[in-house]
């Protein structure tokens, strides 16, 4: 079987080989990301923050939340409660049917 994604000279990869490659790629990504964040914090410390405060990973408090985000959160909250009540009503119906026999 000849696959386009695999070189003809290489033996087929096992699942363990594939997992090892994926884990190594993930580790490499995490390391690059850690270095990037470190460099960004150092740059912000040197250049950017006129108040002298350390930059944080948290979003600033004065940042405004968009109306779409507020609506999405409110809808999510309502849907969570609707699911809760539906599950509770289903359980009540099953209990009624169970004890009616």
JSON list of C-alpha atoms in Angstrom, two decimals:
[
{"chain": "A", "resi": 1, "resn": "UNK", "atom": "CA", "xyz": [0.00, 0.00, 0.00]},
{"chain": "A", "resi": 2, "resn": "UNK", "atom": "CA", "xyz": [1.51, 3.29, -1.10]},
{"chain": "A", "resi": 3, "resn": "UNK", "atom": "CA", "xyz": [0.40, 6.35, 0.87]},
{"chain": "A", "resi": 4, "resn": "UNK", "atom": "CA", "xyz": [1.08, 9.87, -0.34]},
{"chain": "A", "resi": 5, "resn": "UNK", "atom": "CA", "xyz": [1.82, 11.15, 3.15]},
{"chain": "A", "resi": 6, "resn": "UNK", "atom": "CA", "xyz": [4.54, 8.57, 3.86]},
{"chain": "A", "resi": 7, "resn": "UNK", "atom": "CA", "xyz": [7.95, 8.41, 2.20]},
{"chain": "A", "resi": 8, "resn": "UNK", "atom": "CA", "xyz": [8.50, 5.19, 0.26]},
{"chain": "A", "resi": 9, "resn": "UNK", "atom": "CA", "xyz": [11.99, 4.69, 1.72]},
{"chain": "A", "resi": 10, "resn": "UNK", "atom": "CA", "xyz": [10.83, 4.86, 5.35]},
{"chain": "A", "resi": 11, "resn": "UNK", "atom": "CA", "xyz": [9.36, 1.88, 7.16]},
{"chain": "A", "resi": 12, "resn": "UNK", "atom": "CA", "xyz": [5.80, 2.43, 8.39]},
{"chain": "A", "resi": 13, "resn": "UNK", "atom": "CA", "xyz": [5.48, 4.25, 11.72]},
{"chain": "A", "resi": 14, "resn": "UNK", "atom": "CA", "xyz": [4.03, 2.51, 14.72]},
{"chain": "A", "resi": 15, "resn": "UNK", "atom": "CA", "xyz": [1.54, 4.17, 17.02]},
{"chain": "A", "resi": 16, "resn": "UNK", "atom": "CA", "xyz": [4.20, 4.47, 19.70]},
{"chain": "A", "resi": 17, "resn": "UNK", "atom": "CA", "xyz": [6.52, 6.28, 17.27]},
{"chain": "A", "resi": 18, "resn": "UNK", "atom": "CA", "xyz": [3.75, 8.62, 16.26]},
{"chain": "A", "resi": 19, "resn": "UNK", "atom": "CA", "xyz": [2.86, 9.33, 19.91]},
{"chain": "A", "resi": 20, "resn": "UNK", "atom": "CA", "xyz": [6.52, 10.02, 20.73]},
{"chain": "A", "resi": 21, "resn": "UNK", "atom": "CA", "xyz": [6.74, 12.48, 17.83]},
{"chain": "A", "resi": 22, "resn": "UNK", "atom": "CA", "xyz": [3.56, 14.21, 18.95]},
{"chain": "A", "resi": 23, "resn": "UNK", "atom": "CA", "xyz": [4.75, 14.42, 22.57]},
{"chain": "A", "resi": 24, "resn": "UNK", "atom": "CA", "xyz": [8.10, 15.83, 21.45]},
{"chain": "A", "resi": 25, "resn": "UNK", "atom": "CA", "xyz": [6.36, 18.40, 19.26]},
{"chain": "A", "resi": 26, "resn": "UNK", "atom": "CA", "xyz": [4.15, 19.39, 22.22]},
{"chain": "A", "resi": 27, "resn": "UNK", "atom": "CA", "xyz": [7.18, 19.73, 24.52]},
{"chain": "A", "resi": 28, "resn": "UNK", "atom": "CA", "xyz": [8.97, 21.86, 21.91]},
{"chain": "A", "resi": 29, "resn": "UNK", "atom": "CA", "xyz": [5.91, 24.08, 21.57]},
{"chain": "A", "resi": 30, "resn": "UNK", "atom": "CA", "xyz": [5.60, 24.50, 25.36]},
{"chain": "A", "resi": 31, "resn": "UNK", "atom": "CA", "xyz": [9.28, 25.43, 25.62]},
{"chain": "A", "resi": 32, "resn": "UNK", "atom": "CA", "xyz": [9.02, 28.00, 22.80]},
{"chain": "A", "resi": 33, "resn": "UNK", "atom": "CA", "xyz": [5.88, 29.44, 24.36]},
{"chain": "A", "resi": 34, "resn": "UNK", "atom": "CA", "xyz": [7.52, 29.69, 27.79]},
{"chain": "A", "resi": 35, "resn": "UNK", "atom": "CA", "xyz": [10.50, 31.51, 26.28]},
{"chain": "A", "resi": 36, "resn": "UNK", "atom": "CA", "xyz": [8.23, 33.82, 24.30]},
{"chain": "A", "resi": 37, "resn": "UNK", "atom": "CA", "xyz": [6.25, 34.79, 27.41]},
{"chain": "A", "resi": 38, "resn": "UNK", "atom": "CA", "xyz": [9.48, 35.37, 29.33]},
{"chain": "A", "resi": 39, "resn": "UNK", "atom": "CA", "xyz": [10.86, 37.65, 26.58]},
{"chain": "A", "resi": 40, "resn": "UNK", "atom": "CA", "xyz": [7.58, 39.56, 26.35]},
{"chain": "A", "resi": 41, "resn": "UNK", "atom": "CA", "xyz": [7.53, 40.19, 30.11]},
{"chain": "A", "resi": 42, "resn": "UNK", "atom": "CA", "xyz": [11.13, 41.35, 30.04]},
{"chain": "A", "resi": 43, "resn": "UNK", "atom": "CA", "xyz": [10.41, 43.69, 27.13]},
{"chain": "A", "resi": 44, "resn": "UNK", "atom": "CA", "xyz": [7.34, 45.09, 28.89]},
{"chain": "A", "resi": 45, "resn": "UNK", "atom": "CA", "xyz": [9.39, 45.64, 32.03]},
{"chain": "A", "resi": 46, "resn": "UNK", "atom": "CA", "xyz": [12.03, 47.57, 30.11]},
{"chain": "A", "resi": 47, "resn": "UNK", "atom": "CA", "xyz": [9.94, 49.54, 27.61]},
{"chain": "A", "resi": 48, "resn": "UNK", "atom": "CA", "xyz": [6.26, 49.54, 28.06]},
{"chain": "A", "resi": 49, "resn": "UNK", "atom": "CA", "xyz": [4.83, 50.16, 31.46]},
{"chain": "A", "resi": 50, "resn": "UNK", "atom": "CA", "xyz": [5.05, 53.88, 32.40]},
{"chain": "A", "resi": 51, "resn": "UNK", "atom": "CA", "xyz": [3.35, 53.36, 35.77]},
{"chain": "A", "resi": 52, "resn": "UNK", "atom": "CA", "xyz": [6.06, 50.93, 36.86]},
{"chain": "A", "resi": 53, "resn": "UNK", "atom": "CA", "xyz": [3.63, 48.13, 37.56]},
{"chain": "A", "resi": 54, "resn": "UNK", "atom": "CA", "xyz": [4.56, 44.62, 36.58]},
{"chain": "A", "resi": 55, "resn": "UNK", "atom": "CA", "xyz": [2.55, 43.27, 33.67]},
{"chain": "A", "resi": 56, "resn": "UNK", "atom": "CA", "xyz": [0.22, 40.44, 34.58]},
{"chain": "A", "resi": 57, "resn": "UNK", "atom": "CA", "xyz": [-1.42, 37.69, 32.60]},
{"chain": "A", "resi": 58, "resn": "UNK", "atom": "CA", "xyz": [-4.84, 38.86, 33.79]},
{"chain": "A", "resi": 59, "resn": "UNK", "atom": "CA", "xyz": [-6.85, 41.22, 31.62]},
{"chain": "A", "resi": 60, "resn": "UNK", "atom": "CA", "xyz": [-7.14, 44.79, 32.91]},
{"chain": "A", "resi": 61, "resn": "UNK", "atom": "CA", "xyz": [-10.21, 45.60, 34.97]},
{"chain": "A", "resi": 62, "resn": "UNK", "atom": "CA", "xyz": [-11.07, 48.72, 32.99]},
{"chain": "A", "resi": 63, "resn": "UNK", "atom": "CA", "xyz": [-11.25, 46.72, 29.76]},
{"chain": "A", "resi": 64, "resn": "UNK", "atom": "CA", "xyz": [-14.84, 46.78, 28.55]},
{"chain": "A", "resi": 65, "resn": "UNK", "atom": "CA", "xyz": [-16.74, 43.59, 27.83]},
{"chain": "A", "resi": 66, "resn": "UNK", "atom": "CA", "xyz": [-18.55, 43.53, 24.52]},
{"chain": "A", "resi": 67, "resn": "UNK", "atom": "CA", "xyz": [-22.36, 43.28, 24.53]},
{"chain": "A", "resi": 68, "resn": "UNK", "atom": "CA", "xyz": [-22.14, 40.04, 22.56]},
{"chain": "A", "resi": 69, "resn": "UNK", "atom": "CA", "xyz": [-20.02, 38.51, 25.33]},
{"chain": "A", "resi": 70, "resn": "UNK", "atom": "CA", "xyz": [-22.52, 39.59, 27.98]},
{"chain": "A", "resi": 71, "resn": "UNK", "atom": "CA", "xyz": [-25.39, 38.09, 25.96]},
{"chain": "A", "resi": 72, "resn": "UNK", "atom": "CA", "xyz": [-23.44, 34.85, 25.43]},
{"chain": "A", "resi": 73, "resn": "UNK", "atom": "CA", "xyz": [-22.74, 34.49, 29.15]},
{"chain": "A", "resi": 74, "resn": "UNK", "atom": "CA", "xyz": [-26.35, 35.23, 30.08]},
{"chain": "A", "resi": 75, "resn": "UNK", "atom": "CA", "xyz": [-27.63, 32.74, 27.52]},
{"chain": "A", "resi": 76, "resn": "UNK", "atom": "CA", "xyz": [-25.17, 30.11, 28.77]},
{"chain": "A", "resi": 77, "resn": "UNK", "atom": "CA", "xyz": [-26.35, 30.67, 32.33]},
{"chain": "A", "resi": 78, "resn": "UNK", "atom": "CA", "xyz": [-29.99, 30.32, 31.29]},
{"chain": "A", "resi": 79, "resn": "UNK", "atom": "CA", "xyz": [-29.28, 27.18, 29.28]},
{"chain": "A", "resi": 80, "resn": "UNK", "atom": "CA", "xyz": [-27.45, 25.61, 32.22]},
{"chain": "A", "resi": 81, "resn": "UNK", "atom": "CA", "xyz": [-30.44, 26.21, 34.47]},
{"chain": "A", "resi": 82, "resn": "UNK", "atom": "CA", "xyz": [-32.84, 24.89, 31.82]},
{"chain": "A", "resi": 83, "resn": "UNK", "atom": "CA", "xyz": [-30.80, 21.69, 31.54]},
{"chain": "A", "resi": 84, "resn": "UNK", "atom": "CA", "xyz": [-30.77, 21.33, 35.32]},
{"chain": "A", "resi": 85, "resn": "UNK", "atom": "CA", "xyz": [-34.55, 21.68, 35.59]},
{"chain": "A", "resi": 86, "resn": "UNK", "atom": "CA", "xyz": [-35.18, 19.30, 32.70]},
{"chain": "A", "resi": 87, "resn": "UNK", "atom": "CA", "xyz": [-33.00, 16.62, 34.29]},
{"chain": "A", "resi": 88, "resn": "UNK", "atom": "CA", "xyz": [-34.75, 17.16, 37.63]},
{"chain": "A", "resi": 89, "resn": "UNK", "atom": "CA", "xyz": [-38.19, 16.82, 36.00]},
{"chain": "A", "resi": 90, "resn": "UNK", "atom": "CA", "xyz": [-37.15, 13.65, 34.16]},
{"chain": "A", "resi": 91, "resn": "UNK", "atom": "CA", "xyz": [-35.97, 12.12, 37.44]},
{"chain": "A", "resi": 92, "resn": "UNK", "atom": "CA", "xyz": [-39.25, 13.08, 39.13]},
{"chain": "A", "resi": 93, "resn": "UNK", "atom": "CA", "xyz": [-41.27, 11.47, 36.31]},
{"chain": "A", "resi": 94, "resn": "UNK", "atom": "CA", "xyz": [-39.23, 8.26, 36.55]},
{"chain": "A", "resi": 95, "resn": "UNK", "atom": "CA", "xyz": [-39.75, 8.15, 40.32]},
{"chain": "A", "resi": 96, "resn": "UNK", "atom": "CA", "xyz": [-43.49, 8.65, 39.91]},
{"chain": "A", "resi": 97, "resn": "UNK", "atom": "CA", "xyz": [-43.66, 5.88, 37.29]},
{"chain": "A", "resi": 98, "resn": "UNK", "atom": "CA", "xyz": [-41.53, 3.57, 39.44]},
{"chain": "A", "resi": 99, "resn": "UNK", "atom": "CA", "xyz": [-43.71, 3.99, 42.55]},
{"chain": "A", "resi": 100, "resn": "UNK", "atom": "CA", "xyz": [-47.01, 3.77, 40.62]},
{"chain": "A", "resi": 101, "resn": "UNK", "atom": "CA", "xyz": [-46.39, 0.08, 39.87]}
]
